[in-house]
CSV table of C-alpha atoms and ligand atoms in Angstrom, one decimal:
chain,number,residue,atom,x,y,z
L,1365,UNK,CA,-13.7,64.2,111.2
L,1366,UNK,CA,-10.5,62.6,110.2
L,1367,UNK,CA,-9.0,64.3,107.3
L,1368,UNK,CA,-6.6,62.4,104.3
L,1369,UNK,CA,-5.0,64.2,101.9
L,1370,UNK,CA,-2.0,65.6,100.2
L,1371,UNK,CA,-0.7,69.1,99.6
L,1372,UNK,CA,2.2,70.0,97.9
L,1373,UNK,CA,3.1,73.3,98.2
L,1374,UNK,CA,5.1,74.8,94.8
L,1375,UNK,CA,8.1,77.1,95.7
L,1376,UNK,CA,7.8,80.2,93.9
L,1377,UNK,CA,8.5,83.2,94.9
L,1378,UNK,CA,5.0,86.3,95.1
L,1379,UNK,CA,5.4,89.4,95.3
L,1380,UNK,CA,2.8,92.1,95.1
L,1381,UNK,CA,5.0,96.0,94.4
L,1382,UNK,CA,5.2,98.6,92.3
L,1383,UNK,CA,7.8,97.5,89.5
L,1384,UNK,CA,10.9,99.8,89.6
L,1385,UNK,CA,14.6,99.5,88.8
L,1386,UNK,CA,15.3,99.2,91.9
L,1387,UNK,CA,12.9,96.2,92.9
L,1388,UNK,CA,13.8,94.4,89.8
L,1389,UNK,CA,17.9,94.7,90.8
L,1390,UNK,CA,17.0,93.1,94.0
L,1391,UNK,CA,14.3,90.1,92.6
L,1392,UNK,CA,17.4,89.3,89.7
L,1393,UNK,CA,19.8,89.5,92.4
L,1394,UNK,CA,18.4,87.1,94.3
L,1395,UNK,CA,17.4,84.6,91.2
L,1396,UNK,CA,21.6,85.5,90.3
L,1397,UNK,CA,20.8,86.5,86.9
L,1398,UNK,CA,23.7,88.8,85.4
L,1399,UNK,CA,21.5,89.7,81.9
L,1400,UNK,CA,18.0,89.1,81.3
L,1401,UNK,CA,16.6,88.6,77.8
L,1402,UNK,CA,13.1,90.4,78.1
L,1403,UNK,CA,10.2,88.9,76.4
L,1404,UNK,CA,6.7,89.9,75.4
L,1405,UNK,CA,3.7,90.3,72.5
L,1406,UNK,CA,4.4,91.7,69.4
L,1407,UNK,CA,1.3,94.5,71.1
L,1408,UNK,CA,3.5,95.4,74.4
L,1409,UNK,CA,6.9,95.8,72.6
L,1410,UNK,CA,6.9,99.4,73.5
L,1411,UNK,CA,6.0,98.8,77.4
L,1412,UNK,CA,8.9,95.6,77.1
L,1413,UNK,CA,11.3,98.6,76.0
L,1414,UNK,CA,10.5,100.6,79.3
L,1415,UNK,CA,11.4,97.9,81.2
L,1416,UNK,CA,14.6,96.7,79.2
L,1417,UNK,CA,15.4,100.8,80.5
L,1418,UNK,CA,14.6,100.2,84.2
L,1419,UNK,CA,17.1,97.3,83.6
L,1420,UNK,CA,19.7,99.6,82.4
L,1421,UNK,CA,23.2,97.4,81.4
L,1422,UNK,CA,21.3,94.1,83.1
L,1423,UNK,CA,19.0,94.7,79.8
L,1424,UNK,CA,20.2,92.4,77.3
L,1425,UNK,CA,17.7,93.1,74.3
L,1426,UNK,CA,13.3,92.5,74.1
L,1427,UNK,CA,12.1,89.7,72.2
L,1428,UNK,CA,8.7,90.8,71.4
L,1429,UNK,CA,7.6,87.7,69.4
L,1430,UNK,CA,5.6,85.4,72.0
L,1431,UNK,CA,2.6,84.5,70.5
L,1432,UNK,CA,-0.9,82.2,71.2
L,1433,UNK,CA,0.2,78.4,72.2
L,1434,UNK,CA,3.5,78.5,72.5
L,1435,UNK,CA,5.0,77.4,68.7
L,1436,UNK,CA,8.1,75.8,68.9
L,1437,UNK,CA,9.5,77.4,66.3
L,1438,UNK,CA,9.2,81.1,67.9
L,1439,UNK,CA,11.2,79.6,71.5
L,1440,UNK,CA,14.2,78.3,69.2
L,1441,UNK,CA,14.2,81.8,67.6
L,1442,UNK,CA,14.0,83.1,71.6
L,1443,UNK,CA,16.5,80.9,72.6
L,1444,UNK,CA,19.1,82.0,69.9
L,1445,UNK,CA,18.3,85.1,70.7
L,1446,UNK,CA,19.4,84.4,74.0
L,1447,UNK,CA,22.4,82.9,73.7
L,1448,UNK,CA,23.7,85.8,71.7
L,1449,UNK,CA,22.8,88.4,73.6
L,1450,UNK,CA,25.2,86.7,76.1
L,1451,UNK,CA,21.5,86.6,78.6
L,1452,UNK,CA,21.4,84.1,81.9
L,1453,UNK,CA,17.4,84.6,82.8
L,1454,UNK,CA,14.9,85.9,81.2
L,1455,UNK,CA,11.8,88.6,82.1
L,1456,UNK,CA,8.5,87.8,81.1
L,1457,UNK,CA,6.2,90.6,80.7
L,1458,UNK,CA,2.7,89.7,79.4
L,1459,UNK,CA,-0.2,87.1,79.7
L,1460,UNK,CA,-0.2,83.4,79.1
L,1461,UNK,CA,1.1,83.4,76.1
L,1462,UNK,CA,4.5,85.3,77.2
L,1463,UNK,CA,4.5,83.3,80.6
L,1464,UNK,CA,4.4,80.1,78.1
L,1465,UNK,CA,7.7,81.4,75.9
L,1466,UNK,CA,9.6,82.1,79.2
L,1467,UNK,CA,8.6,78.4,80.7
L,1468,UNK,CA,9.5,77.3,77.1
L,1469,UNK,CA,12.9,78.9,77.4
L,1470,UNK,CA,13.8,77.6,80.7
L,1471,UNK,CA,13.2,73.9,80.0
L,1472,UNK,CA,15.2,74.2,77.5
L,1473,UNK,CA,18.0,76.2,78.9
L,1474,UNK,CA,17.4,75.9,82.6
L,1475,UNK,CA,17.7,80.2,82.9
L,1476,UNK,CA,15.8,81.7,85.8
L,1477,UNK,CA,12.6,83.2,84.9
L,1478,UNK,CA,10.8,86.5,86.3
L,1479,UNK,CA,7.5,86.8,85.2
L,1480,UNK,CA,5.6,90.0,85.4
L,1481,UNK,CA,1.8,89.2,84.6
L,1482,UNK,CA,-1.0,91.6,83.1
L,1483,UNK,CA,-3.5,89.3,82.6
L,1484,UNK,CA,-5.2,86.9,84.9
L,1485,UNK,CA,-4.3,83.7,82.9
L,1486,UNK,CA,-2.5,82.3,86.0
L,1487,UNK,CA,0.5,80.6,84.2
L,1488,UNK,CA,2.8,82.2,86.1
L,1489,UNK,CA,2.4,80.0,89.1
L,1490,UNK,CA,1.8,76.7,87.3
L,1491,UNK,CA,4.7,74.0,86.2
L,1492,UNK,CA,2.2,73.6,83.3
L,1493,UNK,CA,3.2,74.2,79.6
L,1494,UNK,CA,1.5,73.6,76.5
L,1495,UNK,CA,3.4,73.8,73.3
L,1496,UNK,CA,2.5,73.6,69.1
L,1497,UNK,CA,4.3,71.8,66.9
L,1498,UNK,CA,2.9,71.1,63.5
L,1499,UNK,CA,-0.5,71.4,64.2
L,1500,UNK,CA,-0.2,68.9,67.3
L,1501,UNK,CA,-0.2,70.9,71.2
L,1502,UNK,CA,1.7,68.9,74.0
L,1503,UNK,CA,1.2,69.7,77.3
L,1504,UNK,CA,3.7,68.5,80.3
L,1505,UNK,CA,4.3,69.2,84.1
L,1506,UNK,CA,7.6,69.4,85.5
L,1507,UNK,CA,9.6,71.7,88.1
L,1508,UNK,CA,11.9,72.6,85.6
L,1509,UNK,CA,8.7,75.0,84.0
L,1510,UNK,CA,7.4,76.2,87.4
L,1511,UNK,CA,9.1,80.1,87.2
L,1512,UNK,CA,11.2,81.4,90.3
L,1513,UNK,CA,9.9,84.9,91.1
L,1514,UNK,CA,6.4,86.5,90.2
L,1515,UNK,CA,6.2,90.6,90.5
L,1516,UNK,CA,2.1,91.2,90.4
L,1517,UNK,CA,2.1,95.0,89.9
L,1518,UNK,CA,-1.4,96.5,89.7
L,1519,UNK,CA,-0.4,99.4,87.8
L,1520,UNK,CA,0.5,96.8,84.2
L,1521,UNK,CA,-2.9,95.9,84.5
L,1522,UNK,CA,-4.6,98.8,83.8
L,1523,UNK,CA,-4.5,98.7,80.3
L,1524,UNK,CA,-6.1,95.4,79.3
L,1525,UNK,CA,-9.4,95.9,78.0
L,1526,UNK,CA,-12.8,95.3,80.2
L,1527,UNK,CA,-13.1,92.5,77.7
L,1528,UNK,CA,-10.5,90.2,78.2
L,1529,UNK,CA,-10.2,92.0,81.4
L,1530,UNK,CA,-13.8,90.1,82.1
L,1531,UNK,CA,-12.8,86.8,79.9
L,1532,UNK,CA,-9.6,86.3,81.3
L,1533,UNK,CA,-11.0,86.6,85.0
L,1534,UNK,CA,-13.6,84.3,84.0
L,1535,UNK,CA,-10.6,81.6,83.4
L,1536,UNK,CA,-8.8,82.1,86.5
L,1537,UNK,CA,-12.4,81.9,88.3
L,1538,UNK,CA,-12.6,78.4,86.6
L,1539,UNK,CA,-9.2,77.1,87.6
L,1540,UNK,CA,-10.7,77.5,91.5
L,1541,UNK,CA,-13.6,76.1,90.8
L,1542,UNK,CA,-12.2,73.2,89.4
L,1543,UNK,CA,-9.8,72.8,92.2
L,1544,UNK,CA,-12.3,72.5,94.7
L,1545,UNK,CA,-13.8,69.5,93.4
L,1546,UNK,CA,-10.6,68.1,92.4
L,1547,UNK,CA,-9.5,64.7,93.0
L,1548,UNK,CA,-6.3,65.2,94.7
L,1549,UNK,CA,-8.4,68.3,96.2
L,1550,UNK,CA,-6.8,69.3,100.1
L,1551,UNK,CA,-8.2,72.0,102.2
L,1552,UNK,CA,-5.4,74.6,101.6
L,1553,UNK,CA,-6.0,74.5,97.7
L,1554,UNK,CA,-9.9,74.5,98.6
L,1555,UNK,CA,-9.4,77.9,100.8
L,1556,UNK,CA,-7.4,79.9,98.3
L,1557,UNK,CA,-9.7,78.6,95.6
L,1558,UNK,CA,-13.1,80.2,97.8
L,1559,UNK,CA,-11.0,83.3,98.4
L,1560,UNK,CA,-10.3,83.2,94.7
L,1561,UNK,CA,-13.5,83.3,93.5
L,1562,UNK,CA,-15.1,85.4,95.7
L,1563,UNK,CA,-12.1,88.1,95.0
L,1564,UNK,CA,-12.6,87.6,91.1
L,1565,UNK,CA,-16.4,87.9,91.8
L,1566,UNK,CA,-16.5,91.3,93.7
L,1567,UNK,CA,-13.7,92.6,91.4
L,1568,UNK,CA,-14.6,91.7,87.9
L,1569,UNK,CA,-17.8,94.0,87.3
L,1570,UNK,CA,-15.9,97.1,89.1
L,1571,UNK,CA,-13.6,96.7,86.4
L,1572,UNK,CA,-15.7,96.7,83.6
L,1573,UNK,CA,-17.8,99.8,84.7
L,1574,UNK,CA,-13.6,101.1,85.8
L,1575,UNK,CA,-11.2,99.4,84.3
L,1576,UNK,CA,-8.8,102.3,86.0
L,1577,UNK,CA,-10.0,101.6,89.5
L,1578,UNK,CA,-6.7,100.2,91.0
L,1579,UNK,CA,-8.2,98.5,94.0
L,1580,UNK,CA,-10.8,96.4,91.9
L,1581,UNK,CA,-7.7,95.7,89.7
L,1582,UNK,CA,-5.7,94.9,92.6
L,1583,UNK,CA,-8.8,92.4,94.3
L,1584,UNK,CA,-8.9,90.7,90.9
L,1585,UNK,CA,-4.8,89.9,90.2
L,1586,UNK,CA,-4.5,88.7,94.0
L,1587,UNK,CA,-7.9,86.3,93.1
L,1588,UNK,CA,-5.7,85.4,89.7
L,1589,UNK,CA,-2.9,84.4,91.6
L,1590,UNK,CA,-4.9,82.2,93.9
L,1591,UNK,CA,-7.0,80.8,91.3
L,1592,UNK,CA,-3.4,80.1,89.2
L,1593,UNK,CA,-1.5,78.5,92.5
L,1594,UNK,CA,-5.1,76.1,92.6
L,1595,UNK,CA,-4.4,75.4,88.7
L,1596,UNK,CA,-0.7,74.2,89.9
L,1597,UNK,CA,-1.4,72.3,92.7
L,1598,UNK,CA,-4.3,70.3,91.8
L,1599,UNK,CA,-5.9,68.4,88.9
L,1600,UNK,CA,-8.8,69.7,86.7
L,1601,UNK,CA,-11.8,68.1,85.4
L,1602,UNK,CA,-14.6,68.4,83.1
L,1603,UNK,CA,-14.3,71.9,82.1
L,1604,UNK,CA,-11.3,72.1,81.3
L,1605,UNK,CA,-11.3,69.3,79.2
L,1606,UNK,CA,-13.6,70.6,77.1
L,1607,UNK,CA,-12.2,74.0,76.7
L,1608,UNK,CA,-8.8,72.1,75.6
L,1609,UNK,CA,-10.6,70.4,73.1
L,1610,UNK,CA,-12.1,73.3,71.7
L,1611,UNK,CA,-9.3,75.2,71.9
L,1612,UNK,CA,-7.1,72.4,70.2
L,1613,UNK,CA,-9.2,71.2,67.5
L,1614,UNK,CA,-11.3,74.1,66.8
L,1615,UNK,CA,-9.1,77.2,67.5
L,1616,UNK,CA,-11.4,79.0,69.7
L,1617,UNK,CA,-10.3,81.9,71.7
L,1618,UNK,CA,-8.5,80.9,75.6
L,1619,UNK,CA,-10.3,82.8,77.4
L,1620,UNK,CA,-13.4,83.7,76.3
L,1621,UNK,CA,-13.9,79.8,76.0
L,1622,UNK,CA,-13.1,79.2,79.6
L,1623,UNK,CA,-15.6,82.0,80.1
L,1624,UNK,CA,-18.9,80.9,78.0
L,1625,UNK,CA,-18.6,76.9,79.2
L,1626,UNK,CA,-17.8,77.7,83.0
L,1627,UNK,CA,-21.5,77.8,84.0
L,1628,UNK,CA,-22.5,74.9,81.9
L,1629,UNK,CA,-19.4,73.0,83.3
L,1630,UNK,CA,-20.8,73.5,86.5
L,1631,UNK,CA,-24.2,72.8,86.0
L,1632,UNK,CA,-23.3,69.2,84.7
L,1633,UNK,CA,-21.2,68.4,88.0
L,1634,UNK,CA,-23.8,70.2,90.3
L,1635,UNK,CA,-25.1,67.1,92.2
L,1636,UNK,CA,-21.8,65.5,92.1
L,1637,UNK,CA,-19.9,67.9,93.9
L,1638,UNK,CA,-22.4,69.4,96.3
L,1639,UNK,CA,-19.6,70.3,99.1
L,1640,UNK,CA,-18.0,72.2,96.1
L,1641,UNK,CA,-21.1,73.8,94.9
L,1642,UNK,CA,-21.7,75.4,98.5
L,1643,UNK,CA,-18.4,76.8,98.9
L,1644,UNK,CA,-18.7,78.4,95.0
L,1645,UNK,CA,-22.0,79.3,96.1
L,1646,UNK,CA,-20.9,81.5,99.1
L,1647,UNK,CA,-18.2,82.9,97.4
L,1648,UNK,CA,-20.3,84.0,94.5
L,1649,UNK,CA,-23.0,85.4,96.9
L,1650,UNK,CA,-25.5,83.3,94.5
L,1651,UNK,CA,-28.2,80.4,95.5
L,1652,UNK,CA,-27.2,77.9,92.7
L,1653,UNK,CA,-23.4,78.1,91.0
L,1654,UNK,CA,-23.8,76.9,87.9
L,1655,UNK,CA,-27.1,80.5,87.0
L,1656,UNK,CA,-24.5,82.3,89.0
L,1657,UNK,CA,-22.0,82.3,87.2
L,1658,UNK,CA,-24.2,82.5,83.7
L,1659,UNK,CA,-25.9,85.8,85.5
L,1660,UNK,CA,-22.1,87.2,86.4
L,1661,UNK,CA,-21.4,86.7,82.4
L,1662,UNK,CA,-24.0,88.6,81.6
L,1663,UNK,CA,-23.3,91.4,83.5
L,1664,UNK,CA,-19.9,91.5,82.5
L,1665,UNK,CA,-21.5,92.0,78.8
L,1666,UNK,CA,-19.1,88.5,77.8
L,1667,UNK,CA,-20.3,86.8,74.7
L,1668,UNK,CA,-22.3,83.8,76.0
L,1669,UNK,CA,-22.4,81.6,73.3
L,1670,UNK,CA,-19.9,79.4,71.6
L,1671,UNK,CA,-21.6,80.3,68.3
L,1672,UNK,CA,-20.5,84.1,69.0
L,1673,UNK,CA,-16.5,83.1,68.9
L,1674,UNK,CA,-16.4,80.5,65.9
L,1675,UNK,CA,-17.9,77.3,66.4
L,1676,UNK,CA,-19.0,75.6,63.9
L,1677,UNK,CA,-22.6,74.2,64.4
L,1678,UNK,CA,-21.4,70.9,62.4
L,1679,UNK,CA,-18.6,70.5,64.7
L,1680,UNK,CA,-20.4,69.7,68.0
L,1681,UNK,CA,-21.0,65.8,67.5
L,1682,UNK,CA,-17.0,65.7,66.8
L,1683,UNK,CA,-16.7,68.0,70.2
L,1684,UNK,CA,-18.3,65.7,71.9
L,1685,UNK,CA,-16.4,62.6,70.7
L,1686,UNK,CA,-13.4,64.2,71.7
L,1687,UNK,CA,-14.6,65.1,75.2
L,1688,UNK,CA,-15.3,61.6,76.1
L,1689,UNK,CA,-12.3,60.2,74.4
L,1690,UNK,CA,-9.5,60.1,77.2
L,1691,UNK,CA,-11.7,62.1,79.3
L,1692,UNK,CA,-9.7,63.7,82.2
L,1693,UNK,CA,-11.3,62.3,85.7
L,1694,UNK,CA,-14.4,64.5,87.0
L,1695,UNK,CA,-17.0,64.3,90.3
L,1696,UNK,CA,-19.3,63.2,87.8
L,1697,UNK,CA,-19.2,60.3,85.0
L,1698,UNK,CA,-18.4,61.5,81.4
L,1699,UNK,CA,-21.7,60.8,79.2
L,1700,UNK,CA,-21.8,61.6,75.8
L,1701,UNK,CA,-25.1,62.8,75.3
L,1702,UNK,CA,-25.1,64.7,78.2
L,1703,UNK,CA,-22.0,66.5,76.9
L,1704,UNK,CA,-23.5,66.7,73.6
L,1705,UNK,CA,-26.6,68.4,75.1
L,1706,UNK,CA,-24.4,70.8,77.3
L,1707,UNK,CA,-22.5,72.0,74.3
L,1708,UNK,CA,-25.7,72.4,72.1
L,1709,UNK,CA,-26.8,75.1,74.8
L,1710,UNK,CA,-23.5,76.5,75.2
L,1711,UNK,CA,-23.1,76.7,71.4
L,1712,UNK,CA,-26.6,78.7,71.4
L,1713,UNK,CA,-26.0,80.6,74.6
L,1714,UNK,CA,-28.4,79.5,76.5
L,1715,UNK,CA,-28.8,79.8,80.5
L,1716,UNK,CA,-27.4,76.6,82.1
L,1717,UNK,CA,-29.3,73.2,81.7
L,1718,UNK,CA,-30.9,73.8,85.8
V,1400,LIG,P1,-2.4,86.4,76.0
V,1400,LIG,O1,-1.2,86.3,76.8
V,1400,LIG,O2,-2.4,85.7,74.7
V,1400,LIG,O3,-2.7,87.9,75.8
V,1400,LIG,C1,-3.9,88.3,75.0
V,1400,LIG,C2,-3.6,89.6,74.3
V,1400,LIG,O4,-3.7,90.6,75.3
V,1400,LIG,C3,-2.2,89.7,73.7
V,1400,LIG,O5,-2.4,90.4,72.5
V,1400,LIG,C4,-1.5,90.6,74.7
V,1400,LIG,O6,-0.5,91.4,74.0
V,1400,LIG,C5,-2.6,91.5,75.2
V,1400,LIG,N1,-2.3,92.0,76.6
V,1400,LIG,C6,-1.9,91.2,77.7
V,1400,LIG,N2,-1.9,92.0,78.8
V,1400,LIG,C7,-2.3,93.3,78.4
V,1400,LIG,C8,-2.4,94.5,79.1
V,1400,LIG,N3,-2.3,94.6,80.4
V,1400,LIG,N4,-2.8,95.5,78.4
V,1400,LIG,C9,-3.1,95.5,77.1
V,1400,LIG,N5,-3.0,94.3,76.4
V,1400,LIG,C10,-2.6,93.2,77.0
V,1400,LIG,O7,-3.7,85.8,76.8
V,1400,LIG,P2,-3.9,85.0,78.2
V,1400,LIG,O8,-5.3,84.7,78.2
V,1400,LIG,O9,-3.2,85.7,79.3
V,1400,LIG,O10,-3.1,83.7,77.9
V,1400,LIG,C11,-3.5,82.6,77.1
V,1400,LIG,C12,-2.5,81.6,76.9
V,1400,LIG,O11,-2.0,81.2,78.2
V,1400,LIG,C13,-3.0,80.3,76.2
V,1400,LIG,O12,-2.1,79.9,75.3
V,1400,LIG,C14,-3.2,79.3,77.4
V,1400,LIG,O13,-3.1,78.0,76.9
V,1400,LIG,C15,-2.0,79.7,78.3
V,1400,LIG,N6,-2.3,79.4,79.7
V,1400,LIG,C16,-1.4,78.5,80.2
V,1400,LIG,C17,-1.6,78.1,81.6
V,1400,LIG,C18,-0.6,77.1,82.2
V,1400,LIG,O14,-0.7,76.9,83.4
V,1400,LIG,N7,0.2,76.5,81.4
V,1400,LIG,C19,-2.6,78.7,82.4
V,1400,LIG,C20,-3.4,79.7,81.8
V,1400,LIG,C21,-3.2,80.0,80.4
């Protein structure tokens, strides 16, 4: 079979170690940062301040104010911070929502970043930002975002709830399944996103019967890293489409929206995308992708309904509207009472339409 297609590869740098002063000298050596600025949630202040003392004097201070959607107003206040602290880079240490105040920072500034991850978001290894102004998010791609070094350490992981533990795989899991019916889709992207999934997959219900069993832990933030490196190399569809919109214009929860429309997404582009189906199939270890994944929610205890995390009944026409409006491309045609009819069940957690 002749093969065209694309692949870009993005140069960051992965590594996969125990975080330790030691390893951090050496990964800001090589990036040339003198001070780093460290950043995190308001909730992992006190872990930010043990590794502002692994840095010793290359510690310039913690910024513990990254918050949901990266607000504009919090990366000025980070970037003043910055500059007078006298900091050249900065270390990220926390989920999407820190990654997205570090990738804030260095468009603006052009710093280095070093982003240590503890959730499975996947930001870290996307040139992807998405920021709030007024009200209004703006999303843009450009190397300038894309951070330098990753350190995935098992150990920081250990401590997120089997909730978002199970919501925030869930949304990594969708990133590769998206990818692999992608229209700029290329075989490399579709390996790591099978590998992804089936990783995520075995991992995620280890974890919430363990959430201290390291090599579940481990399975599922090397399946995050795939799944985020398919996120930020190819484009996405349907699903995420719709959990943008619901996110944007009726403040639902990241993750746990990712999680809830996942199966339904898939159900709708089941006959479009059969190649893609096969290959989630296999990975799941399920007949059909789209109850697959619904079943795997279940198990994982997840809320399954839309209903369950704020939306409004009355708000589903307008969801909809706004799902067809400027609809990203997908396998399968945007139709507006389909879409209607797919959030009606996902509203009322109900199994995928078959
Ligand atoms: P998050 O970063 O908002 O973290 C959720 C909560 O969990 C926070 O309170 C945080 O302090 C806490 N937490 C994180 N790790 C923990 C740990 N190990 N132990 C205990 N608590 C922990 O959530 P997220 O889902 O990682 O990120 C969501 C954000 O990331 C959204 O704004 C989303 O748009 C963005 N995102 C962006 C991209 C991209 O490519 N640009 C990709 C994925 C997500």
């Amino acid at each position: 079979m002749t093969q065209h297609f694309a692949y870009q590869a993005l140069p960051s740098r992965i590594v996969f170690d125990t975080l330790s002063p030691a390893l951090l000298a050496a990964e800001l050596d090589r990036l040339g940062v003198a001070r780093a600025l460290i950043l995190t949630t308001p909730p992992q202040e006190a872990r930010g301040q043990e590794i502002a003392r692994m840095l010793g004097n290359r510690g310039a201070g913690v910024f513990a104010g990254a918050v949901m959607h990266t607000p504009v107003a919090v990366t000025e206040q980070a970037v003043e911070t910055l500059r007078r602290l006298g900091a050249d880079g900065v270390v990220a240490f926390g989920g999407g929502s820190t990654t997205g105040l570090a990738k804030a920072i260095a468009l603006r500034t052009d710093v280095p970043q070093l982003i240590v991850p503890t959730t499975y978001a996947g930001s870290e290894v996307t040139p992807i930002l998405g920021e709030t102004e007024g009200g209004v998010k703006t999303t843009r791609t450009s190397p300038a975002i894309l951070p330098e070094t990753v350190i995935y350490d098992v150990d920081l992981t250990l401590s997120l709830p089997p909730r978002l533990s199970a919501t925030s795989g869930l949304n990594a899991m969708a990133h590769a399944a998206e990818a692999l019916y992608a229209r700029d889709g290329n075989p490399v992207t579709a390996l790591m996103a099978e590998e992804a999934i089936a990783a995520l997959a075995r991992a995620l219900p280890r974890i919430v019967a363990a959430p201290e069993d390291r090599d579940a832990r481990s399975d599922a933030l090397y399946g995050a890293w795939l799944s985020g490196t398919c996120l930020g190399t190819v484009g996405m569809a349907l699903h995420h489409k719709l959990c943008h919109t619901l996110g944007g214009s009726f403040g639902l929860p990241h993750a746990e929206t990712h999680a809830i429309v996942l199966p339904h997404a898939m159900a709708y582009n089941a006959a479009a995308a059969p190649e893609a189906m096969a290959r989630i199939a296999r990975a799941l270890g399920a007949a059909d992708p789209a109850a697959g994944l619904f079943a795997l929610g279940r198990q994982l205890g997840i809320d399954q309904s839309l209903q369950a995390i704020g939306m409004p009944a009355d708000g589903l026409d307008r969801a909809a509207d706004l799902a067809v409006e400027r609809p990203y491309w997908n396998p399968r045609p945007i139709e507006r009472d389909a879409i209607r009819r797919l959030l009606a069940r996902a509203w009322a957690g109900d199994a995928p339409e078959a």
